[in-house]
PDB file of C-alpha atoms in Angstrom:
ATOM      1  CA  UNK A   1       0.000   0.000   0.000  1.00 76.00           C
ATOM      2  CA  UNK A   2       3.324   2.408   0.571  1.00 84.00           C
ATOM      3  CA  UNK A   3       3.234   2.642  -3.516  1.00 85.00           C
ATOM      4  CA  UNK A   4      -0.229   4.333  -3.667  1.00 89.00           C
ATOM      5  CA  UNK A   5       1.603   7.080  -1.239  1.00 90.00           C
ATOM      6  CA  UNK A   6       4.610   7.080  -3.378  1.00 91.00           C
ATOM      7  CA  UNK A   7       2.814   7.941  -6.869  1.00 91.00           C
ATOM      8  CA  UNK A   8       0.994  10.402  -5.535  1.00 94.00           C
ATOM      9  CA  UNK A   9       4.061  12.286  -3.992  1.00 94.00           C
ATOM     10  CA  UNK A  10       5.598  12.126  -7.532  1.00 94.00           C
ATOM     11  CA  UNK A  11       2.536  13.743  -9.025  1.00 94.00           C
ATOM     12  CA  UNK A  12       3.019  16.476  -6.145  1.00 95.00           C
ATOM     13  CA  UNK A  13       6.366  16.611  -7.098  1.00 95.00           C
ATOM     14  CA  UNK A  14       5.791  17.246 -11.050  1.00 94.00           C
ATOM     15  CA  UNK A  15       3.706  20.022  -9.899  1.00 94.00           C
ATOM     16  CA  UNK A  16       5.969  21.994  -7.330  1.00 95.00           C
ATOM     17  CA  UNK A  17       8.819  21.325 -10.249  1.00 94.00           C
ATOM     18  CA  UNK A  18       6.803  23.300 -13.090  1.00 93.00           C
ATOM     19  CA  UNK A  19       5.631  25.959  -9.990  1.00 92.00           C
ATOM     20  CA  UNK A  20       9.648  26.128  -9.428  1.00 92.00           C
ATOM     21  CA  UNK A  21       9.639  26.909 -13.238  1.00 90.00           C
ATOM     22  CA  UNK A  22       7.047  29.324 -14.575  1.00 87.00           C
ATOM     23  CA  UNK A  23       8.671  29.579 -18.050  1.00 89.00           C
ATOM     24  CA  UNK A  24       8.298  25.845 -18.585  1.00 90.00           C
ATOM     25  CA  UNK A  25       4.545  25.646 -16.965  1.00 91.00           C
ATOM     26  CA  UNK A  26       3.530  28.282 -19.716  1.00 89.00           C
ATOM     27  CA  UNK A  27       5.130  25.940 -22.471  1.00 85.00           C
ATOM     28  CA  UNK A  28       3.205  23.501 -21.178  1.00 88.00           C
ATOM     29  CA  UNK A  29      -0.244  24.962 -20.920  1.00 90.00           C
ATOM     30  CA  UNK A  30      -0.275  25.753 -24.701  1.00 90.00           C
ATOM     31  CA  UNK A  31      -0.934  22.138 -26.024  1.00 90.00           C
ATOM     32  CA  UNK A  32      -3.923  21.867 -23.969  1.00 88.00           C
ATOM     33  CA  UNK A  33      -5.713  25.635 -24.682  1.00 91.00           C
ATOM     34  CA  UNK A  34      -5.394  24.544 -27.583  1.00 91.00           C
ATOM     35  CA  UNK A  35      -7.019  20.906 -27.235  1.00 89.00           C
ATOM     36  CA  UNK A  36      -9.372  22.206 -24.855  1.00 88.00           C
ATOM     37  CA  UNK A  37     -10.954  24.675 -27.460  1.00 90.00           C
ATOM     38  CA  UNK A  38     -10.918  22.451 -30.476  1.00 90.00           C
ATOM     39  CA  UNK A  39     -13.398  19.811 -27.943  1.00 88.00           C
ATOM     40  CA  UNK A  40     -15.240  22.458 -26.743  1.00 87.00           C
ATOM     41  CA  UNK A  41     -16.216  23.468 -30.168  1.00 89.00           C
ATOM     42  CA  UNK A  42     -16.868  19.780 -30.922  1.00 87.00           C
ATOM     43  CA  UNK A  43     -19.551  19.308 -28.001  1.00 86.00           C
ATOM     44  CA  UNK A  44     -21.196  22.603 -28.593  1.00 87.00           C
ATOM     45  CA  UNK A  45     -21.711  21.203 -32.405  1.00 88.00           C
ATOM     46  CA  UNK A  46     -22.796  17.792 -31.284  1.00 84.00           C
ATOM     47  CA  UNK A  47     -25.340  19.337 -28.584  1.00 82.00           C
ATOM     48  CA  UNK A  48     -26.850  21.747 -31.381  1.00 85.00           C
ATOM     49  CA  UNK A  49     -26.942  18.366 -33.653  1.00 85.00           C
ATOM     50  CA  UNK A  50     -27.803  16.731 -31.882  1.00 83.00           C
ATOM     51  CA  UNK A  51     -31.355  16.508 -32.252  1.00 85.00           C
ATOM     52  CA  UNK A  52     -31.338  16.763 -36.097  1.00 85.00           C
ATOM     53  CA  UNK A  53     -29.003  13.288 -36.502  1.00 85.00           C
ATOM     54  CA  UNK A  54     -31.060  11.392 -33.417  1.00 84.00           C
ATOM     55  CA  UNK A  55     -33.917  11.955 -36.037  1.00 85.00           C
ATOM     56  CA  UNK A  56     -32.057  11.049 -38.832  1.00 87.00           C
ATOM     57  CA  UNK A  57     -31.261   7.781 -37.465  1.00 84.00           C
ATOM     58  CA  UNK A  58     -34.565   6.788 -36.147  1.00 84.00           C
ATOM     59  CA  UNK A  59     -37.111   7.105 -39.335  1.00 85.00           C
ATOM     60  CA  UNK A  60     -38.750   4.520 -37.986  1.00 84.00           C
ATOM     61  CA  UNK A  61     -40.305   6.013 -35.235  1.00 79.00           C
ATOM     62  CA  UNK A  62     -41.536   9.559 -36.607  1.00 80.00           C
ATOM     63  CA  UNK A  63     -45.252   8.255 -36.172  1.00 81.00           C
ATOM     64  CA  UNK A  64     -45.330   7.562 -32.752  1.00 83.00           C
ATOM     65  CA  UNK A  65     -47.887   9.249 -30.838  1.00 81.00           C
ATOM     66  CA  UNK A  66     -46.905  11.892 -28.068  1.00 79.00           C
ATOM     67  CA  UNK A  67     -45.005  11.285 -25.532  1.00 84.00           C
ATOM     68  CA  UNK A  68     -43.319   8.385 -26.617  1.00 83.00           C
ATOM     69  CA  UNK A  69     -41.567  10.343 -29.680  1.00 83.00           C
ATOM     70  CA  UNK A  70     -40.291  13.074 -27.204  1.00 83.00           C
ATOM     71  CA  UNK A  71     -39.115  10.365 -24.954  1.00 85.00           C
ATOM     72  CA  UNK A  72     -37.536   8.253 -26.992  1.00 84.00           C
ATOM     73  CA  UNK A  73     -35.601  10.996 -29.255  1.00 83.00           C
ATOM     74  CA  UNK A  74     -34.625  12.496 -26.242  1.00 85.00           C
ATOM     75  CA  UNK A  75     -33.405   9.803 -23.979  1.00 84.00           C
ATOM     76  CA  UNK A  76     -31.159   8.761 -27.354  1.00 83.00           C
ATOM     77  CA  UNK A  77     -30.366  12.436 -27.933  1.00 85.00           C
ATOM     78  CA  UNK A  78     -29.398  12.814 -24.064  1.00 83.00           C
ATOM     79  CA  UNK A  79     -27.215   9.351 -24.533  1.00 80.00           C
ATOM     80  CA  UNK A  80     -25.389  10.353 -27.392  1.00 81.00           C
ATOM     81  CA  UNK A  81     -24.567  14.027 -25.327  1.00 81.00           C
ATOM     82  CA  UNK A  82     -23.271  11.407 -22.410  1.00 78.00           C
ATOM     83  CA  UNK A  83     -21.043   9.445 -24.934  1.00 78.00           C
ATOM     84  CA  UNK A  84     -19.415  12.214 -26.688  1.00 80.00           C
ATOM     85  CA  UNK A  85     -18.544  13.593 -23.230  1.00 78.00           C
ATOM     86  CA  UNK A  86     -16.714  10.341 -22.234  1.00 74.00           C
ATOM     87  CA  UNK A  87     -15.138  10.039 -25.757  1.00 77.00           C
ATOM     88  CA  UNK A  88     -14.069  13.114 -25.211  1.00 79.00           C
ATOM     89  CA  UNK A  89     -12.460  12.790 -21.232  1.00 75.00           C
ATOM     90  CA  UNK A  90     -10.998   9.235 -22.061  1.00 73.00           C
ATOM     91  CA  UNK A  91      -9.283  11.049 -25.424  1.00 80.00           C
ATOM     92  CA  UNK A  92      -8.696  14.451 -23.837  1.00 83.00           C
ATOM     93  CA  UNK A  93      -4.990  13.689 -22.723  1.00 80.00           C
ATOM     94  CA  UNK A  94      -4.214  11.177 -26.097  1.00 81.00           C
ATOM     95  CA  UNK A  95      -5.001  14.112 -28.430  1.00 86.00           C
ATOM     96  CA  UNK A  96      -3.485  16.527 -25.773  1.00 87.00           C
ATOM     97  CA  UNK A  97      -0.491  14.691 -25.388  1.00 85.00           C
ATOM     98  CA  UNK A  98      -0.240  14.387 -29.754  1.00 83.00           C
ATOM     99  CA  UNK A  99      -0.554  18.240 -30.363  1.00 85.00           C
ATOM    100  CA  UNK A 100       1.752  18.930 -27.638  1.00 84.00           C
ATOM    101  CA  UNK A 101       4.420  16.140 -28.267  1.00 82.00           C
ATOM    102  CA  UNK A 102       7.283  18.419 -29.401  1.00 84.00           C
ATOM    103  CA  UNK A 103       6.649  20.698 -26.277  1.00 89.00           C
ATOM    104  CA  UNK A 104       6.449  17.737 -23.948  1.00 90.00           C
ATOM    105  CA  UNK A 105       9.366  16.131 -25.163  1.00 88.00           C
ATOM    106  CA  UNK A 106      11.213  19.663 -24.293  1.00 89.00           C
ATOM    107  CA  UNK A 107       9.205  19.588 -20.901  1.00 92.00           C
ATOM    108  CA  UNK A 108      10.620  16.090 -20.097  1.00 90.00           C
ATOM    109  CA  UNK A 109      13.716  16.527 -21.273  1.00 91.00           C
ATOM    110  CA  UNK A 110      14.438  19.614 -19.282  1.00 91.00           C
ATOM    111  CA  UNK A 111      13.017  17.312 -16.341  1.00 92.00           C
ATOM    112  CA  UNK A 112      15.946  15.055 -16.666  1.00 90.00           C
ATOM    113  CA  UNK A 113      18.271  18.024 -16.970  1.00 90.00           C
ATOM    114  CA  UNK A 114      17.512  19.530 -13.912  1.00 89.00           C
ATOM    115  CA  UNK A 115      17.734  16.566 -11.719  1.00 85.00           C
ATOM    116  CA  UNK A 116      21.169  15.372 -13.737  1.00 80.00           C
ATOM    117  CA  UNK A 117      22.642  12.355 -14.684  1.00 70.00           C
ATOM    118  CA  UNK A 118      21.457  11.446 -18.601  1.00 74.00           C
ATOM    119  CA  UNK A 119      19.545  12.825 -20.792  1.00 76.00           C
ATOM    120  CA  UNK A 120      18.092  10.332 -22.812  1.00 73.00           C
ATOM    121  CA  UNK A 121      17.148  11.226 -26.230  1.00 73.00           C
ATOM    122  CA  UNK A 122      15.353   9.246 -28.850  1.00 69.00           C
ATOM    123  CA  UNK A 123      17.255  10.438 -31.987  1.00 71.00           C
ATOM    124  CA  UNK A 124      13.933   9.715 -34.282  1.00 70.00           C
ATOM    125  CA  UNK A 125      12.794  12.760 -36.336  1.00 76.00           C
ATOM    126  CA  UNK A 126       9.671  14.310 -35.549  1.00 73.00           C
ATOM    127  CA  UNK A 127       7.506  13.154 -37.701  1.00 76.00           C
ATOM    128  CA  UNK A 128       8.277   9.506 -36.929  1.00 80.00           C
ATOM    129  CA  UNK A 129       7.635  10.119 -32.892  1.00 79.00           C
ATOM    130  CA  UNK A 130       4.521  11.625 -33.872  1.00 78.00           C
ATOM    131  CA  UNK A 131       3.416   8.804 -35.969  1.00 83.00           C
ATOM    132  CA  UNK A 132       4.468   6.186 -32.196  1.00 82.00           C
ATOM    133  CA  UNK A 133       2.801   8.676 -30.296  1.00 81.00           C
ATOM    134  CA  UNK A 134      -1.201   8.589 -32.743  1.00 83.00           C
ATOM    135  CA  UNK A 135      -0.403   4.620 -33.205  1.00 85.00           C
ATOM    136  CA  UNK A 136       0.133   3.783 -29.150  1.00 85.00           C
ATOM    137  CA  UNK A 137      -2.425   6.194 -28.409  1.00 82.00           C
ATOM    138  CA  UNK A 138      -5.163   5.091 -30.500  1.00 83.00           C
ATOM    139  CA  UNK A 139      -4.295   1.411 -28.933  1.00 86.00           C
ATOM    140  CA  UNK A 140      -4.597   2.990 -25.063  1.00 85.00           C
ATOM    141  CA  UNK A 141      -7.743   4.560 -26.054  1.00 80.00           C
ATOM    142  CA  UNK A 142      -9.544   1.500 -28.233  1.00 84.00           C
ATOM    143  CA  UNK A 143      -8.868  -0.844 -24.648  1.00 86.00           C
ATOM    144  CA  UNK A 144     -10.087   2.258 -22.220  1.00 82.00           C
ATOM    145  CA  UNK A 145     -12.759   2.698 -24.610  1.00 81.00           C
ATOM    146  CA  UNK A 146     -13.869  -1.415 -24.524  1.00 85.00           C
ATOM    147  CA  UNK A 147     -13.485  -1.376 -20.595  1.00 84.00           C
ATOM    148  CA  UNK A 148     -15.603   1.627 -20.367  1.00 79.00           C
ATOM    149  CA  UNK A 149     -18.619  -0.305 -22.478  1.00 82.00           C
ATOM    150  CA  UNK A 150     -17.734  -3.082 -20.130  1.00 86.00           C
ATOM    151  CA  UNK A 151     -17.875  -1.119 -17.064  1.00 82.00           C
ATOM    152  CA  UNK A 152     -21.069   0.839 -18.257  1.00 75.00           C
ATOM    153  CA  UNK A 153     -22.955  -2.460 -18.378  1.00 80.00           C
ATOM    154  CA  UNK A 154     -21.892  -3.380 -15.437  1.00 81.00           C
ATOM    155  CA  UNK A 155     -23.236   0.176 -13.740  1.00 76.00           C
ATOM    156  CA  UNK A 156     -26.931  -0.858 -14.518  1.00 75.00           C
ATOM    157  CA  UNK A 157     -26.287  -3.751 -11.940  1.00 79.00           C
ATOM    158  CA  UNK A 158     -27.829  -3.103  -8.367  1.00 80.00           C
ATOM    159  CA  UNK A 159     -25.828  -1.766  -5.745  1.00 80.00           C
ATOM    160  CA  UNK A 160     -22.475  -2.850  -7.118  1.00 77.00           C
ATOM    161  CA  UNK A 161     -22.757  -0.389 -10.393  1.00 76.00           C
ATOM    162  CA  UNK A 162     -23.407   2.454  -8.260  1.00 75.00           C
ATOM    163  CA  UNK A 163     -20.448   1.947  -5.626  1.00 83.00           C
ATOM    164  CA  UNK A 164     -17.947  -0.870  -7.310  1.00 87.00           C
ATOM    165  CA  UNK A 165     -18.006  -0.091 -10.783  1.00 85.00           C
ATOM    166  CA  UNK A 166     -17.446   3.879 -10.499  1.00 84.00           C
ATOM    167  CA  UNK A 167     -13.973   2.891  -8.208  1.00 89.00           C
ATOM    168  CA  UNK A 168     -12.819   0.210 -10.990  1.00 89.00           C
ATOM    169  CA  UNK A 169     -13.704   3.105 -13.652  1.00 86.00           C
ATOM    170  CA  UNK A 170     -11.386   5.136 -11.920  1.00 88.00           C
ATOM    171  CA  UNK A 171      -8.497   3.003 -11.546  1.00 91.00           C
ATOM    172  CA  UNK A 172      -8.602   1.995 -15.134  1.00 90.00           C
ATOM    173  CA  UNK A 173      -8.772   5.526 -16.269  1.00 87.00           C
ATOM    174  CA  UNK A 174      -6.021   6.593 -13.405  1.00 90.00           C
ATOM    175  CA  UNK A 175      -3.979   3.474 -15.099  1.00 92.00           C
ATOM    176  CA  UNK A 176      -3.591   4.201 -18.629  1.00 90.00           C
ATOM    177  CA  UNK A 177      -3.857   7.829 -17.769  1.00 89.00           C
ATOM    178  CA  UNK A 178      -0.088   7.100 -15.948  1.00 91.00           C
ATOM    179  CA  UNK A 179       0.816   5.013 -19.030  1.00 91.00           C
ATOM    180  CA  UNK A 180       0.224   7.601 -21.442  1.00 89.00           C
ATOM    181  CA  UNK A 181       1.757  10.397 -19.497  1.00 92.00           C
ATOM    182  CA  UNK A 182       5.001   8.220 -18.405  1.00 92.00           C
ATOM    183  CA  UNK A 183       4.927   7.319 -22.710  1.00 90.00           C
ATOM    184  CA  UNK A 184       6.781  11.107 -22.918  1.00 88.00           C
ATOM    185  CA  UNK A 185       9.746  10.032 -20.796  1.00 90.00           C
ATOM    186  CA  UNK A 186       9.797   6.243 -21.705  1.00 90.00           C
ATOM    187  CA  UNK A 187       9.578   6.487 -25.772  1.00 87.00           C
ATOM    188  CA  UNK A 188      12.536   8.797 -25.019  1.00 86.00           C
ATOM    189  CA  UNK A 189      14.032   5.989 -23.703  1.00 86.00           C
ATOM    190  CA  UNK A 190      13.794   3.345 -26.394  1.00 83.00           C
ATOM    191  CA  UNK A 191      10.718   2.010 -24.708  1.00 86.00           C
ATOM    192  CA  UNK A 192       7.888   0.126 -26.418  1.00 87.00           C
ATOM    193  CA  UNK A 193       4.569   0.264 -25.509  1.00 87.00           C
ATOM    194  CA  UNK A 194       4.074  -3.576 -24.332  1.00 89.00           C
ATOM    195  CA  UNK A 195       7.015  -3.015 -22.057  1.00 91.00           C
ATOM    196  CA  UNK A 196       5.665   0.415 -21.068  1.00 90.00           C
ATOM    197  CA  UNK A 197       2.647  -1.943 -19.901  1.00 90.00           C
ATOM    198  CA  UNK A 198       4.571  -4.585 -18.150  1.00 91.00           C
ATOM    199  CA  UNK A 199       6.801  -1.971 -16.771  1.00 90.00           C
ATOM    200  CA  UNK A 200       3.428  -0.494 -15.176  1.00 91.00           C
ATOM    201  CA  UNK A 201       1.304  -3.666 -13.990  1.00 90.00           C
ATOM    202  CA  UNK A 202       4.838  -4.160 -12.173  1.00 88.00           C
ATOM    203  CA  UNK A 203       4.449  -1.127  -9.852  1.00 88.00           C
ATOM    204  CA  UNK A 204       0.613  -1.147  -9.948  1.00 91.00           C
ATOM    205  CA  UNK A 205      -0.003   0.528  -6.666  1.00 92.00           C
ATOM    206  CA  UNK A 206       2.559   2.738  -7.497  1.00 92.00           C
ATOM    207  CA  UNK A 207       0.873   3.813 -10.773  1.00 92.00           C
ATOM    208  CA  UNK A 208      -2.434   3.889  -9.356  1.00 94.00           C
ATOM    209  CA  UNK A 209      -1.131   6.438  -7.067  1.00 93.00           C
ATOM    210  CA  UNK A 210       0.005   8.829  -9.432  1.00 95.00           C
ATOM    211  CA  UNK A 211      -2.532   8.173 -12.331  1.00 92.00           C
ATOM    212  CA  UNK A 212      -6.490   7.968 -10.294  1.00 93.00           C
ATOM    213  CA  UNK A 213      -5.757  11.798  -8.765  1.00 93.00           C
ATOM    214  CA  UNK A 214      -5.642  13.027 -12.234  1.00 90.00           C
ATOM    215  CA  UNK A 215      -8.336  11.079 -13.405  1.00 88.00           C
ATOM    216  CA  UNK A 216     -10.230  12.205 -10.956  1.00 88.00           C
ATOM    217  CA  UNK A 217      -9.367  15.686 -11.515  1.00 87.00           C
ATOM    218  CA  UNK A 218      -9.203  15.161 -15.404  1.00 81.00           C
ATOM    219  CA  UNK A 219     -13.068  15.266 -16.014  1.00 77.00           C
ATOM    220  CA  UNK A 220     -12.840  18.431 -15.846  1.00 76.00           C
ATOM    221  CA  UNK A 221     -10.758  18.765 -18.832  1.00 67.00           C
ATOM    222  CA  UNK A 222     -10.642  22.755 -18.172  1.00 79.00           C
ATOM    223  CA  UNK A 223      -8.777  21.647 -14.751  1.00 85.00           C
ATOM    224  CA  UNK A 224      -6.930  19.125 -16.850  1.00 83.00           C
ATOM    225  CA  UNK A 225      -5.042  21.691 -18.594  1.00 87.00           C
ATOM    226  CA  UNK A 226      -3.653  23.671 -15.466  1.00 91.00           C
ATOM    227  CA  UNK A 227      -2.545  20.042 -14.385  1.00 92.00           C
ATOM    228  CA  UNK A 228      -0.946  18.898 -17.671  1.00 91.00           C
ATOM    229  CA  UNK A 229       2.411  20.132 -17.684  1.00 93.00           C
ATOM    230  CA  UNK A 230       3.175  19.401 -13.766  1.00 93.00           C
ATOM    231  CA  UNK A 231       1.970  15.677 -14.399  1.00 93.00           C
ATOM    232  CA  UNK A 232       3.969  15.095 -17.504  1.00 94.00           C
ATOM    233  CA  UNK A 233       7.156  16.690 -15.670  1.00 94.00           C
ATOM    234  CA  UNK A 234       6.348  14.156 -12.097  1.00 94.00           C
ATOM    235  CA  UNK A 235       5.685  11.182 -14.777  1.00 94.00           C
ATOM    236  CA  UNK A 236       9.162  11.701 -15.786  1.00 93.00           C
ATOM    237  CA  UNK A 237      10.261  11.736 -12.288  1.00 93.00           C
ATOM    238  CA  UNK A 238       8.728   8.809 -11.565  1.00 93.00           C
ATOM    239  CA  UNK A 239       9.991   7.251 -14.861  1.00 92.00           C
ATOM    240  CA  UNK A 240      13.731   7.722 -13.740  1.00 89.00           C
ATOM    241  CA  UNK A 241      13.218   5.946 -10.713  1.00 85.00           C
ATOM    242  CA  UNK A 242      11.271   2.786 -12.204  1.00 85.00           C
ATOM    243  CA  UNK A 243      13.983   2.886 -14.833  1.00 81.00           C
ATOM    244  CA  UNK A 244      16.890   3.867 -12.435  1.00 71.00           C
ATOM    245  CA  UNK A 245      19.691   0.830 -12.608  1.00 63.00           C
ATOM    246  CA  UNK A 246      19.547  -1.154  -9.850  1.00 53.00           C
ATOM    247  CA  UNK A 247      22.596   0.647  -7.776  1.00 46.00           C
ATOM    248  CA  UNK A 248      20.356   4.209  -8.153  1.00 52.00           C
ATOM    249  CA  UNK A 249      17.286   2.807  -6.912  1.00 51.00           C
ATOM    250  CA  UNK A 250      15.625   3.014  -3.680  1.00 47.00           C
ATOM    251  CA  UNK A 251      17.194   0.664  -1.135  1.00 44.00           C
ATOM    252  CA  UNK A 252      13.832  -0.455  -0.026  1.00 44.00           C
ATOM    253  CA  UNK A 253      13.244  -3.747  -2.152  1.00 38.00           C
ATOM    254  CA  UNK A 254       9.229  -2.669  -2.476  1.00 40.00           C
ATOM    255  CA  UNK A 255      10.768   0.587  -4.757  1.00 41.00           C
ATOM    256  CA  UNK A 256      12.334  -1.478  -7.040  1.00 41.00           C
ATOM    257  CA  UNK A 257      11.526  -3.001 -10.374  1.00 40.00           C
ATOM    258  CA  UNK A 258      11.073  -7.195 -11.023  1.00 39.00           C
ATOM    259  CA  UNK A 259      14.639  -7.689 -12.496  1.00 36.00           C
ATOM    260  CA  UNK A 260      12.905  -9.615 -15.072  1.00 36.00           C
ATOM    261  CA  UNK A 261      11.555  -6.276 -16.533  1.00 40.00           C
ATOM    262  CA  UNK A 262      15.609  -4.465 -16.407  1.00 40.00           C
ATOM    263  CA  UNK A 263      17.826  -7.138 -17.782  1.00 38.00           C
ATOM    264  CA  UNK A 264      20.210  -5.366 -19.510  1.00 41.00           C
ATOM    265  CA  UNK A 265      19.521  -1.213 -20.445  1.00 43.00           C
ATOM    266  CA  UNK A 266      20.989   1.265 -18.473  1.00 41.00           C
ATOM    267  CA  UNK A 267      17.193   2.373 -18.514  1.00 44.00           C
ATOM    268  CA  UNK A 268      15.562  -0.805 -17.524  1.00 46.00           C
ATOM    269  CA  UNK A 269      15.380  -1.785 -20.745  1.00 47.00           C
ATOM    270  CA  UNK A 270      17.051  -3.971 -23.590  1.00 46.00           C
ATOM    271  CA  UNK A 271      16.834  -1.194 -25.899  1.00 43.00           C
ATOM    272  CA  UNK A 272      17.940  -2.956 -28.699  1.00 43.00           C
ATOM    273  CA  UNK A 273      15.207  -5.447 -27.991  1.00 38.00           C
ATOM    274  CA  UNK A 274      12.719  -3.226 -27.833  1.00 39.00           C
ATOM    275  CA  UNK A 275      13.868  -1.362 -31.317  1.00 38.00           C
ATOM    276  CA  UNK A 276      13.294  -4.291 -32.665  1.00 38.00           C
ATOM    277  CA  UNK A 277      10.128  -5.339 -31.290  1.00 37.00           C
TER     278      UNK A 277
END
């Protein structure tokens, strides 16, 4: 249980670094401005359409009698609202995290700077780290997206939907919300994203503590942006300690990674393996 504690002091400490450093919290707010008004366009166009394409898709019931019309067109109009508004708080970092990448990268890597020791660079051109970035992203977002029907389902079960199922929601959304933040600081590092995953399950607690807080805070995607720069600069804090060789690491064998996951990178990771994986 010490891990939960631990992830959640390295999300306090990615936000005290970029409070330490204004200049770099201002470079980091831009990505998501910019996000945040390109989906806040989108759901003011999908609540004014709403309407029009719940009546496109249901011909079939234009001669109903009143109220069942009304109710029916609305409770589908309503649930289509609902679903772009998850679509849109499961994708909000993803897309973030893509139109910010070259900032990011520059937030990270002055992360590493400042506490010393390497910099780790990933010597691919921009356009190919974009391309990792859309490709790993779209595969976070298509398993949060089939846990969330899952876990929907489940919420229309008595009891447990209403108190279970919103915690699990949470801790899958807190999970790959680490994963993709920690990407910025492990893809640096030669890392794939299957070993990004293993590298995670591996310190599960210690993910969960650093990734539910922001989920929790991160459905309020206008709160999300504020929060963006200090998490990706304490997710690559936390990424050079789970990728810290084993003399660096904490001395306390619960801090440390399975050596199974760090045979032989000075990262914690075969990176010539993983290049070629």
């Amino acid at each position: 249980m010490r891990d939960l504690g631990v992830g959640f002091g390295y999300l306090m400490k990615g936000q005290r670094w970029v409070g330490r450093h204004g200049r770099w919290f201002g470079f980091g707010l831009l990505p998501g401005l910019v996000t945040l008004v390109l989906y806040a366009g989108a759901l003011v166009g999908l609540g004014y359409g709403a309407d029009d394409l719940v009546g496109w898709a249901t011909p079939f019931a234009a001669d109903w009698s009143s109220p069942w019309l009304g109710l029916f067109r609305g409770f589908l109009t309503a649930l289509l609202w609902v679903f772009g508004l998850f679509l849109a708080v499961i994708t909000f970092t993803a897309v973030t995290l893509l139109v910010g990448q070259p900032f990011y990268e520059s937030l990270s890597e002055q992360v590493d700077r400042s506490e010393g020791g390497d910099v780790p660079e990933s010597g691919l051109p921009l356009w190919r780290e974009l391309w990792i970035s859309a490709r790993d992203s779209l595969k976070v977002v298509l398993r949060v997206a089939l846990y969330g029907v899952l876990l929907f389902a489940l919420g229309f079960v008595p009891v447990v939907g209403q108190t279970v199922v919103p915690v699990i929601g949470f801790c899958v959304t807190g999970f790959f919300l680490a994963e993709e933040l920690t990407a910025v600081a492990l893809q640096r590092r030669g890392v794939e994203l299957r070993e990004r995953l293993t590298l995670l399950r591996g310190r599960r607690l210690l993910t969960l503590g650093f990734g539910v807080p922001l989920a929790v805070a991160f459905v309020v995607p206008f709160v999300a942006v504020f929060l963006m720069p200090g998490a990706v600069a304490g997710a690559t804090l936390l990424v050079r300690d789970l990728t810290a060789p084993e003399d660096d690491r904490a001395p306390d064998p619960e801090h440390r990674i399975p050596a199974a996951s760090a045979p032989n990178s000075p990262y914690g990771f075969d990176k010539d393996r993983t290049a070629r994986s």
